[in-house]
Amino acid sequence: MTATWLPTLITASPEEGYDLAVTLSRVAVRKTQPDGEVRARLRQSYDEDFGALIAISHVVATNFRTVAAANDYWRSAG
Amino acid sequence: MTATWLPTLITASPEEGYDLAVTLSRVAVRKTQPDGEVRARLRQSYDEDFGALIAISHVVATNFRTVAAANDYWRSAG
Amino acid sequence: MTATWLPTLITASPEEGYDLAVTLSRVAVRKTQPDGEVRARLRQSYDEDFGALIAISHVVATNFRTVAAANDYWRSAG
Amino acid sequence: MTATWLPTLITASPEEGYDLAVTLSRVAVRKTQPDGEVRARLRQSYDEDFGALIAISHVVATNFRTVAAANDYWRSAG
Amino acid sequence: MTATWLPTLITASPEEGYDLAVTLSRVAVRKTQPDGEVRARLRQSYDEDFGALIAISHVVATNFRTVAAANDYWRSAG
Amino acid sequence: MTATWLPTLITASPEEGYDLAVTLSRVAVRKTQPDGEVRARLRQSYDEDFGALIAISHVVATNFRTVAAANDYWRSAG
């Protein structure tokens, strides 16, 4: 993780904002469990656990709220 | 998922906004588990798990908050 | 669910707003599990599960936040 | 539950606002499980379940956010 | 709990605001389970349960959001 | 934890704001379980528990929302 992984919360479109929300959700996991091998192993089990998938979706929704507010909901886009 | 799945957060009505919140909730699941067959199999079990249904409803509520704010709560609609 | 289940987020009173929050919470469940018979069966078990009741209350709280903001917290009411 | 259980979100003090948040959290439980005897029985077990106590505290926090915003955080009080 | 446990949401510093968020999180637990002996017993087990610790942190975060907004994020402090 | 662990919510960049959100999430855990040895032991198990990692990510997202709002989303940065 370099100093530039999060230069800004501003994105060109809602979709890019959503992708940023996904990234924000993953970075916290990486910062807590930095070992990529362990994460890969854990991934295998949670990928088939719907409860985990829903929980991830909730984290993304929380981060998307932040990113959307930062971009004034892209109201002036398009 | 093409570049156009989320062109805007603005919707014509609260109900369309709610449907968009449902979509936003599902996309995070799809992005985490892209294999449609796996998702279909998992669906079968969670569809009968009330805890999961409530958790999904919570994600939708979080996303609906974002969409509703983006649309200024459709105050000037109708 | 017809096109008119959610014509507006504006309600005449806080209590009606709360009821709308309950409705918003239930619709997500219905959209995910459209089979009413399955839902009725699941209901029987979760009705006696306090964890589920608390989780539902959390979803309602999240939706009530949205509805309350939409109505400017009914500050000018009454 | 009469038509007057929630006449307003405005309270005279932060503490009264907190109590209203507790009430808001309980009403959703009552609306989902209206049978008082069942709730009393369930209460006995969840009262000794710390996970449930924390979950309730989370619901109260979510509702308190709404009530506090409605009262402009009681900034002009006192 | 006296009438004065929550006189205001305004604090002199972010750190005091954080401590208030911790207090807000605990009061809901106390109001639900007023028996101090039971709480002390439960504490022993949850203190060693990381899931519970994370859940508590989530409640604190939700309350801190409210307190921080009330204080306009202490922007004019210091 | 000294009196200065949280002097301000204002950070120079989004990335520093994210790191502050991680810190805010950890302090609540430390305040609840002050014994570092116990936390270290618990860490070993939760580090391999994906559910816990996702839950932590959710707490960070909630705190990041607060920090981002405090910094007006770093809109004028860069």
Short mmCIF file of C-alpha atoms in Angstrom, two decimals:
data_model
loop_
_atom_site.label_atom_id
_atom_site.label_comp_id
_atom_site.label_asym_id
_atom_site.label_seq_id
_atom_site.Cartn_x
_atom_site.Cartn_y
_atom_site.Cartn_z
CA MET A 1 0.00 0.00 0.00
CA THR A 2 1.73 3.13 -1.17
CA ALA A 3 1.07 6.73 -0.20
CA THR A 4 -1.09 7.11 -3.28
CA TRP A 5 -3.75 4.44 -2.91
CA LEU A 6 -6.34 7.09 -1.95
CA PRO A 7 -5.45 10.44 -3.54
CA THR A 8 -9.06 11.68 -3.56
CA LEU A 9 -12.67 10.69 -2.97
CA ILE A 10 -13.77 12.51 -6.12
CA THR A 11 -14.61 10.27 -9.07
CA ALA A 12 -15.79 10.96 -12.59
CA SER A 13 -18.94 8.84 -12.36
CA PRO A 14 -21.17 6.99 -9.89
CA GLU A 15 -19.81 3.68 -11.11
CA GLU A 16 -16.23 4.70 -10.40
CA GLY A 17 -17.43 5.89 -7.01
CA TYR A 18 -18.91 2.49 -6.35
CA ASP A 19 -15.63 0.82 -7.29
CA LEU A 20 -13.84 3.14 -4.89
CA ALA A 21 -16.26 2.07 -2.15
CA VAL A 22 -15.33 -1.55 -2.85
CA THR A 23 -11.65 -0.64 -2.59
CA LEU A 24 -12.17 1.21 0.69
CA SER A 25 -13.89 -1.89 2.08
CA ARG A 26 -11.02 -4.15 1.10
CA VAL A 27 -8.22 -1.97 2.42
CA ALA A 28 -9.45 -2.29 6.00
CA VAL A 29 -9.31 -6.07 5.65
CA ARG A 30 -5.80 -5.87 4.23
CA LYS A 31 -4.61 -3.53 6.97
CA THR A 32 -5.94 -5.89 9.64
CA GLN A 33 -4.64 -9.08 8.04
CA PRO A 34 -1.62 -8.06 5.92
CA ASP A 35 -0.65 -11.64 5.06
CA GLY A 36 -1.89 -12.19 1.52
CA GLU A 37 -1.64 -15.96 1.78
CA VAL A 38 -3.86 -16.07 4.82
CA ARG A 39 -6.38 -13.79 3.12
CA ALA A 40 -6.40 -16.00 0.03
CA ARG A 41 -7.10 -19.04 2.17
CA LEU A 42 -9.87 -17.28 4.08
CA ARG A 43 -11.35 -16.03 0.81
CA GLN A 44 -11.96 -19.58 -0.33
CA SER A 45 -14.33 -20.25 2.52
CA TYR A 46 -16.11 -16.90 2.69
CA ASP A 47 -16.73 -16.88 -1.07
CA GLU A 48 -19.26 -19.60 -0.46
CA ASP A 49 -20.76 -18.07 2.66
CA PHE A 50 -23.74 -15.95 1.78
CA GLY A 51 -23.78 -14.29 5.21
CA ALA A 52 -20.27 -13.02 4.53
CA LEU A 53 -21.22 -11.81 1.06
CA ILE A 54 -24.13 -9.83 2.52
CA ALA A 55 -21.89 -8.41 5.24
CA ILE A 56 -19.40 -7.26 2.61
CA SER A 57 -22.22 -5.64 0.68
CA HIS A 58 -23.15 -3.73 3.84
CA VAL A 59 -19.62 -2.40 4.23
CA VAL A 60 -19.58 -1.33 0.59
CA ALA A 61 -22.92 0.45 1.10
CA THR A 62 -21.52 2.35 4.08
CA ASN A 63 -18.45 3.42 2.13
CA PHE A 64 -20.52 4.26 -0.95
CA ARG A 65 -22.55 6.66 1.17
CA THR A 66 -19.35 8.53 2.02
CA VAL A 67 -18.06 8.59 -1.55
CA ALA A 68 -21.45 9.64 -2.94
CA ALA A 69 -21.69 12.53 -0.46
CA ALA A 70 -18.15 13.59 -1.34
CA ASN A 71 -19.17 13.82 -4.99
CA ASP A 72 -22.43 15.62 -4.22
CA TYR A 73 -24.08 12.48 -5.59
CA TRP A 74 -22.74 13.25 -9.09
CA ARG A 75 -25.78 15.48 -9.58
CA SER A 76 -24.01 17.74 -12.04
CA ALA A 77 -22.49 14.83 -13.97
CA GLY A 78 -23.77 13.73 -17.30
CA MET B 1 -21.32 -5.62 -15.69
CA THR B 2 -20.81 -2.97 -18.32
CA ALA B 3 -19.67 0.62 -17.89
CA THR B 4 -23.29 1.70 -17.82
CA TRP B 5 -24.83 -0.24 -14.94
CA LEU B 6 -24.87 2.90 -12.77
CA PRO B 7 -25.16 6.00 -14.95
CA THR B 8 -26.77 8.10 -12.22
CA LEU B 9 -28.27 8.02 -8.73
CA ILE B 10 -31.16 10.24 -9.84
CA THR B 11 -34.48 8.44 -10.30
CA ALA B 12 -37.92 9.62 -11.32
CA SER B 13 -39.69 8.36 -8.20
CA PRO B 14 -39.06 6.99 -4.69
CA GLU B 15 -40.00 3.51 -5.86
CA GLU B 16 -37.42 3.56 -8.64
CA GLY B 17 -34.96 4.82 -6.07
CA TYR B 18 -35.75 1.86 -3.86
CA ASP B 19 -35.19 -0.52 -6.78
CA LEU B 20 -31.84 1.13 -7.41
CA ALA B 21 -30.94 0.55 -3.75
CA VAL B 22 -31.73 -3.15 -4.24
CA THR B 23 -29.49 -3.20 -7.30
CA LEU B 24 -26.65 -1.47 -5.48
CA SER B 25 -26.90 -4.12 -2.74
CA ARG B 26 -26.70 -6.97 -5.23
CA VAL B 27 -23.78 -5.63 -7.24
CA ALA B 28 -21.43 -5.84 -4.25
CA VAL B 29 -22.34 -9.50 -3.86
CA ARG B 30 -21.74 -10.11 -7.56
CA LYS B 31 -18.40 -8.31 -7.51
CA THR B 32 -17.23 -10.41 -4.57
CA GLN B 33 -18.51 -13.72 -5.92
CA PRO B 34 -18.59 -13.36 -9.72
CA ASP B 35 -19.48 -17.02 -10.32
CA GLY B 36 -23.20 -17.03 -11.06
CA GLU B 37 -23.54 -20.76 -10.45
CA VAL B 38 -22.11 -20.47 -6.97
CA ARG B 39 -24.39 -17.55 -6.22
CA ALA B 40 -27.42 -19.50 -7.43
CA ARG B 41 -26.51 -22.40 -5.16
CA LEU B 42 -25.97 -20.11 -2.17
CA ARG B 43 -29.26 -18.36 -2.93
CA GLN B 44 -31.18 -21.56 -2.37
CA SER B 45 -30.09 -21.77 1.23
CA TYR B 46 -30.23 -18.09 2.18
CA ASP B 47 -33.70 -17.70 0.71
CA GLU B 48 -34.96 -19.73 3.63
CA ASP B 49 -32.81 -18.03 6.25
CA PHE B 50 -34.65 -15.18 7.87
CA GLY B 51 -31.48 -13.78 9.40
CA ALA B 52 -30.06 -13.40 5.91
CA LEU B 53 -33.25 -11.78 4.63
CA ILE B 54 -33.12 -9.23 7.44
CA ALA B 55 -29.42 -8.58 6.77
CA ILE B 56 -30.21 -7.95 3.10
CA SER B 57 -32.96 -5.56 4.11
CA HIS B 58 -30.40 -3.66 6.19
CA VAL B 59 -28.05 -3.29 3.23
CA VAL B 60 -30.92 -2.05 1.07
CA ALA B 61 -31.84 0.47 3.79
CA THR B 62 -28.27 1.78 3.86
CA ASN B 63 -28.18 2.16 0.09
CA PHE B 64 -31.67 3.67 0.01
CA ARG B 65 -30.47 6.38 2.39
CA THR B 66 -27.81 7.33 -0.17
CA VAL B 67 -30.16 7.26 -3.13
CA ALA B 68 -32.84 9.22 -1.26
CA ALA B 69 -30.35 11.93 -0.28
CA ALA B 70 -29.12 12.11 -3.88
CA ASN B 71 -32.67 12.79 -5.01
CA ASP B 72 -33.33 15.32 -2.24
CA TYR B 73 -35.89 12.78 -1.02
CA TRP B 74 -38.03 13.38 -4.13
CA ARG B 75 -39.56 16.34 -2.30
CA SER B 76 -40.33 18.22 -5.48
CA ALA B 77 -41.71 15.12 -7.23
CA GLY B 78 -45.38 14.58 -7.83
CA MET C 1 -46.35 -4.82 -5.34
CA THR C 2 -47.82 -2.24 -7.64
CA ALA C 3 -46.22 0.90 -9.04
CA THR C 4 -47.75 2.87 -6.21
CA TRP C 5 -46.47 1.20 -3.05
CA LEU C 6 -44.09 4.13 -2.43
CA PRO C 7 -45.53 7.33 -3.91
CA THR C 8 -43.64 9.62 -1.52
CA LEU C 9 -41.46 9.70 1.60
CA ILE C 10 -43.45 12.62 2.99
CA THR C 11 -45.84 11.76 5.82
CA ALA C 12 -48.22 13.81 7.91
CA SER C 13 -46.71 12.86 11.27
CA PRO C 14 -43.67 11.18 12.87
CA GLU C 15 -45.76 8.12 13.66
CA GLU C 16 -46.80 7.68 10.03
CA GLY C 17 -43.14 8.14 9.14
CA TYR C 18 -42.23 5.35 11.51
CA ASP C 19 -44.83 3.09 9.94
CA LEU C 20 -43.39 3.87 6.52
CA ALA C 21 -39.95 2.88 7.83
CA VAL C 22 -41.42 -0.47 8.90
CA THR C 23 -42.91 -0.91 5.43
CA LEU C 24 -39.61 -0.06 3.73
CA SER C 25 -37.91 -2.71 5.87
CA ARG C 26 -40.44 -5.37 4.91
CA VAL C 27 -40.42 -4.71 1.19
CA ALA C 28 -36.76 -5.67 0.87
CA VAL C 29 -37.55 -9.00 2.50
CA ARG C 30 -40.48 -9.52 0.14
CA LYS C 31 -38.44 -8.63 -2.93
CA THR C 32 -35.75 -11.12 -1.94
CA GLN C 33 -38.13 -13.93 -0.98
CA PRO C 34 -41.32 -13.34 -3.00
CA ASP C 35 -42.94 -16.61 -1.92
CA GLY C 36 -45.45 -15.64 0.78
CA GLU C 37 -45.78 -19.19 2.07
CA VAL C 38 -42.06 -19.49 2.67
CA ARG C 39 -42.04 -16.12 4.43
CA ALA C 40 -44.95 -17.17 6.66
CA ARG C 41 -43.08 -20.34 7.65
CA LEU C 42 -39.87 -18.42 8.36
CA ARG C 43 -41.84 -15.86 10.36
CA GLN C 44 -42.90 -18.50 12.84
CA SER C 45 -39.35 -19.18 13.88
CA TYR C 46 -37.95 -15.66 13.83
CA ASP C 47 -40.86 -14.32 15.85
CA GLU C 48 -39.41 -16.14 18.81
CA ASP C 49 -35.81 -15.20 18.11
CA PHE C 50 -34.83 -12.06 19.96
CA GLY C 51 -31.70 -11.58 17.89
CA ALA C 52 -33.87 -11.39 14.80
CA LEU C 53 -36.27 -8.94 16.46
CA ILE C 54 -33.37 -6.66 17.38
CA ALA C 55 -31.96 -6.92 13.85
CA ILE C 56 -35.33 -5.92 12.42
CA SER C 57 -35.44 -2.97 14.79
CA HIS C 58 -32.04 -1.90 13.44
CA VAL C 59 -33.28 -1.96 9.86
CA VAL C 60 -36.33 0.08 10.86
CA ALA C 61 -34.05 2.59 12.60
CA THR C 62 -31.96 2.96 9.45
CA ASN C 63 -35.04 3.51 7.30
CA PHE C 64 -36.58 5.86 9.86
CA ARG C 65 -33.48 8.03 9.63
CA THR C 66 -34.13 8.43 5.90
CA VAL C 67 -37.83 9.12 6.29
CA ALA C 68 -37.24 11.58 9.14
CA ALA C 69 -34.66 13.51 7.11
CA ALA C 70 -37.04 13.58 4.14
CA ASN C 71 -39.66 15.21 6.34
CA ASP C 72 -37.19 17.66 7.89
CA TYR C 73 -37.91 15.78 11.13
CA TRP C 74 -41.51 17.07 11.13
CA ARG C 75 -40.19 20.21 12.83
CA SER C 76 -42.94 22.41 11.44
CA ALA C 77 -45.68 19.88 12.26
CA GLY C 78 -48.11 20.32 15.06
CA MET D 1 -49.94 1.64 20.74
CA THR D 2 -52.22 4.62 20.27
CA ALA D 3 -52.06 7.31 17.61
CA THR D 4 -50.08 9.47 20.00
CA TRP D 5 -47.05 7.36 20.94
CA LEU D 6 -44.79 9.56 18.75
CA PRO D 7 -46.20 13.09 18.58
CA THR D 8 -42.81 14.69 17.86
CA LEU D 9 -39.07 14.05 17.69
CA ILE D 10 -38.35 17.29 19.54
CA THR D 11 -37.32 16.90 23.18
CA ALA D 12 -36.37 19.37 25.89
CA SER D 13 -32.95 17.87 26.59
CA PRO D 14 -30.37 15.38 25.23
CA GLU D 15 -31.31 12.91 27.95
CA GLU D 16 -34.98 12.96 26.97
CA GLY D 17 -33.82 12.53 23.39
CA TYR D 18 -31.87 9.46 24.39
CA ASP D 19 -34.90 8.02 26.13
CA LEU D 20 -36.93 8.62 22.97
CA ALA D 21 -34.28 6.71 21.01
CA VAL D 22 -34.72 3.79 23.41
CA THR D 23 -38.48 3.93 22.87
CA LEU D 24 -38.10 4.03 19.08
CA SER D 25 -35.91 0.92 19.30
CA ARG D 26 -38.47 -0.98 21.36
CA VAL D 27 -41.50 -0.11 19.25
CA ALA D 28 -40.10 -1.94 16.23
CA VAL D 29 -39.72 -5.05 18.37
CA ARG D 30 -43.29 -4.69 19.64
CA LYS D 31 -44.69 -4.17 16.15
CA THR D 32 -42.95 -7.31 14.91
CA GLN D 33 -43.83 -9.47 17.92
CA PRO D 34 -47.04 -7.98 19.38
CA ASP D 35 -47.53 -10.80 21.90
CA GLY D 36 -46.34 -9.38 25.23
CA GLU D 37 -46.07 -12.81 26.83
CA VAL D 38 -43.74 -14.07 24.13
CA ARG D 39 -41.63 -10.90 24.42
CA ALA D 40 -41.40 -11.33 28.21
CA ARG D 41 -40.20 -14.91 27.77
CA LEU D 42 -37.64 -13.91 25.14
CA ARG D 43 -36.49 -11.05 27.35
CA GLN D 44 -35.40 -13.48 30.04
CA SER D 45 -32.86 -15.10 27.78
CA TYR D 46 -31.57 -12.03 25.95
CA ASP D 47 -31.08 -10.12 29.19
CA GLU D 48 -28.18 -12.41 29.88
CA ASP D 49 -26.81 -12.37 26.37
CA PHE D 50 -24.18 -9.70 25.98
CA GLY D 51 -24.24 -9.92 22.21
CA ALA D 52 -27.92 -8.99 22.31
CA LEU D 53 -27.28 -6.12 24.72
CA ILE D 54 -24.63 -4.71 22.39
CA ALA D 55 -26.94 -5.11 19.39
CA ILE D 56 -29.66 -3.20 21.24
CA SER D 57 -27.18 -0.47 22.04
CA HIS D 58 -26.42 -0.22 18.31
CA VAL D 59 -30.08 0.25 17.47
CA VAL D 60 -30.40 2.92 20.14
CA ALA D 61 -27.33 4.69 18.71
CA THR D 62 -28.89 4.69 15.24
CA ASN D 63 -32.14 6.12 16.54
CA PHE D 64 -30.33 8.63 18.75
CA ARG D 65 -28.57 9.96 15.65
CA THR D 66 -31.98 10.73 14.14
CA VAL D 67 -33.38 12.31 17.29
CA ALA D 68 -30.23 14.37 17.86
CA ALA D 69 -30.30 15.70 14.30
CA ALA D 70 -34.00 16.54 14.67
CA ASN D 71 -33.14 18.65 17.71
CA ASP D 72 -30.15 20.30 16.05
CA TYR D 73 -28.11 18.48 18.71
CA TRP D 74 -29.69 20.63 21.44
CA ARG D 75 -27.01 23.23 20.68
CA SER D 76 -29.18 26.12 21.81
CA ALA D 77 -30.32 24.34 24.99
CA GLY D 78 -29.00 25.17 28.37
CA MET E 1 -28.67 7.26 36.36
CA THR E 2 -29.62 10.75 37.43
CA ALA E 3 -31.27 13.49 35.42
CA THR E 4 -27.86 14.91 34.66
CA TRP E 5 -25.94 12.07 33.02
CA LEU E 6 -26.25 13.75 29.59
CA PRO E 7 -26.47 17.54 30.02
CA THR E 8 -25.08 18.28 26.55
CA LEU E 9 -23.47 16.72 23.47
CA ILE E 10 -20.95 19.58 23.27
CA THR E 11 -17.42 18.72 24.41
CA ALA E 12 -14.21 20.71 24.62
CA SER E 13 -12.18 18.35 22.43
CA PRO E 14 -12.48 15.38 20.04
CA GLU E 15 -11.10 13.08 22.70
CA GLU E 16 -13.76 14.10 25.20
CA GLY E 17 -16.29 13.60 22.44
CA TYR E 18 -15.01 10.09 21.90
CA ASP E 19 -15.34 9.35 25.61
CA LEU E 20 -18.91 10.62 25.50
CA ALA E 21 -19.58 8.23 22.62
CA VAL E 22 -18.31 5.38 24.78
CA THR E 23 -20.63 6.49 27.58
CA LEU E 24 -23.62 6.70 25.24
CA SER E 25 -22.90 3.15 24.12
CA ARG E 26 -22.80 1.85 27.67
CA VAL E 27 -25.93 3.56 28.90
CA ALA E 28 -28.12 1.62 26.49
CA VAL E 29 -26.69 -1.61 27.88
CA ARG E 30 -27.34 -0.45 31.43
CA LYS E 31 -30.89 0.62 30.63
CA THR E 32 -31.64 -2.78 29.12
CA GLN E 33 -29.94 -4.81 31.85
CA PRO E 34 -30.04 -2.66 35.02
CA ASP E 35 -28.67 -5.41 37.27
CA GLY E 36 -25.00 -4.53 37.79
CA GLU E 37 -24.12 -7.99 39.04
CA VAL E 38 -25.47 -9.64 35.92
CA ARG E 39 -23.59 -7.14 33.75
CA ALA E 40 -20.35 -7.82 35.65
CA ARG E 41 -20.78 -11.55 35.09
CA LEU E 42 -21.52 -11.09 31.39
CA ARG E 43 -18.55 -8.73 31.06
CA GLN E 44 -16.18 -11.51 32.06
CA SER E 45 -17.12 -13.58 29.06
CA TYR E 46 -17.46 -10.83 26.44
CA ASP E 47 -14.13 -9.30 27.42
CA GLU E 48 -12.50 -12.29 25.82
CA ASP E 49 -14.77 -12.40 22.79
CA PHE E 50 -13.29 -10.46 19.92
CA GLY E 51 -16.56 -10.45 18.02
CA ALA E 52 -18.15 -8.62 20.93
CA LEU E 53 -15.27 -6.15 21.16
CA ILE E 54 -15.65 -5.32 17.47
CA ALA E 55 -19.41 -4.94 17.87
CA ILE E 56 -18.87 -2.52 20.74
CA SER E 57 -16.46 -0.55 18.60
CA HIS E 58 -19.17 -0.29 15.95
CA VAL E 59 -21.65 1.13 18.46
CA VAL E 60 -19.07 3.64 19.64
CA ALA E 61 -18.40 4.65 16.03
CA THR E 62 -22.12 5.25 15.45
CA ASN E 63 -22.40 7.38 18.58
CA PHE E 64 -19.16 9.23 17.79
CA ARG E 65 -20.64 10.25 14.45
CA THR E 66 -23.51 11.93 16.33
CA VAL E 67 -21.26 13.63 18.87
CA ALA E 68 -18.82 14.80 16.19
CA ALA E 69 -21.63 16.31 14.12
CA ALA E 70 -23.01 18.03 17.21
CA ASN E 71 -19.63 19.66 17.74
CA ASP E 72 -19.25 20.60 14.06
CA TYR E 73 -16.30 18.17 14.12
CA TRP E 74 -14.39 20.50 16.47
CA ARG E 75 -13.22 22.39 13.38
CA SER E 76 -12.83 25.66 15.25
CA ALA E 77 -11.06 24.05 18.22
CA GLY E 78 -7.37 24.32 18.78
CA MET F 1 -3.64 6.44 25.97
CA THR F 2 -2.60 9.99 26.67
CA ALA F 3 -4.65 13.17 26.50
CA THR F 4 -3.33 13.75 23.00
CA TRP F 5 -4.27 10.61 21.08
CA LEU F 6 -7.02 12.52 19.24
CA PRO F 7 -6.09 16.20 18.94
CA THR F 8 -8.19 16.77 15.83
CA LEU F 9 -10.27 15.04 13.14
CA ILE F 10 -8.67 17.17 10.42
CA THR F 11 -6.08 15.40 8.28
CA ALA F 12 -3.93 16.50 5.36
CA SER F 13 -5.18 13.84 2.94
CA PRO F 14 -7.89 11.19 2.48
CA GLU F 15 -5.35 8.46 3.17
CA GLU F 16 -4.40 9.96 6.52
CA GLY F 17 -8.10 10.29 7.24
CA TYR F 18 -8.54 6.60 6.53
CA ASP F 19 -5.70 5.76 8.90
CA LEU F 20 -7.37 7.88 11.56
CA ALA F 21 -10.58 5.91 11.03
CA VAL F 22 -8.62 2.70 11.65
CA THR F 23 -7.21 4.20 14.85
CA LEU F 24 -10.65 5.30 16.04
CA SER F 25 -11.89 1.74 15.50
CA ARG F 26 -9.06 0.24 17.54
CA VAL F 27 -9.29 2.62 20.48
CA ALA F 28 -12.79 1.44 21.37
CA VAL F 29 -11.48 -2.12 21.52
CA ARG F 30 -8.59 -1.03 23.73
CA LYS F 31 -10.85 0.93 26.05
CA THR F 32 -13.13 -2.08 26.48
CA GLN F 33 -10.35 -4.63 26.91
CA PRO F 34 -7.34 -2.71 28.27
CA ASP F 35 -5.24 -5.83 28.84
CA GLY F 36 -2.79 -5.93 25.93
CA GLU F 37 -1.93 -9.58 26.51
CA VAL F 38 -5.55 -10.65 26.25
CA ARG F 39 -5.98 -8.58 23.08
CA ALA F 40 -2.86 -10.16 21.56
CA ARG F 41 -4.24 -13.63 22.28
CA LEU F 42 -7.66 -12.77 20.86
CA ARG F 43 -6.00 -11.23 17.79
CA GLN F 44 -4.48 -14.57 16.88
CA SER F 45 -7.86 -16.16 16.44
CA TYR F 46 -9.74 -13.27 14.82
CA ASP F 47 -6.96 -12.68 12.30
CA GLU F 48 -8.04 -15.89 10.63
CA ASP F 49 -11.75 -15.25 10.94
CA PHE F 50 -13.08 -13.58 7.83
CA GLY F 51 -16.34 -12.61 9.53
CA ALA F 52 -14.33 -10.63 12.05
CA LEU F 53 -12.25 -8.99 9.34
CA ILE F 54 -15.40 -7.87 7.54
CA ALA F 55 -16.89 -6.60 10.79
CA ILE F 56 -13.75 -4.54 11.44
CA SER F 57 -13.98 -3.14 7.93
CA HIS F 58 -17.54 -2.04 8.71
CA VAL F 59 -16.42 -0.19 11.83
CA VAL F 60 -13.66 1.52 9.87
CA ALA F 61 -16.21 2.54 7.21
CA THR F 62 -18.44 4.09 9.88
CA ASN F 63 -15.55 6.03 11.37
CA PHE F 64 -14.26 7.04 7.94
CA ARG F 65 -17.64 8.60 7.20
CA THR F 66 -17.19 10.83 10.26
CA VAL F 67 -13.61 11.77 9.44
CA ALA F 68 -14.44 12.42 5.79
CA ALA F 69 -17.33 14.71 6.73
CA ALA F 70 -15.09 16.55 9.21
CA ASN F 71 -12.65 17.25 6.38
CA ASP F 72 -15.38 18.26 3.95
CA TYR F 73 -14.30 15.19 1.97
CA TRP F 74 -10.93 16.81 1.21
CA ARG F 75 -12.61 18.51 -1.75
CA SER F 76 -10.25 21.47 -1.68
CA ALA F 77 -7.15 19.30 -1.25
CA GLY F 78 -4.79 18.56 -4.07
#
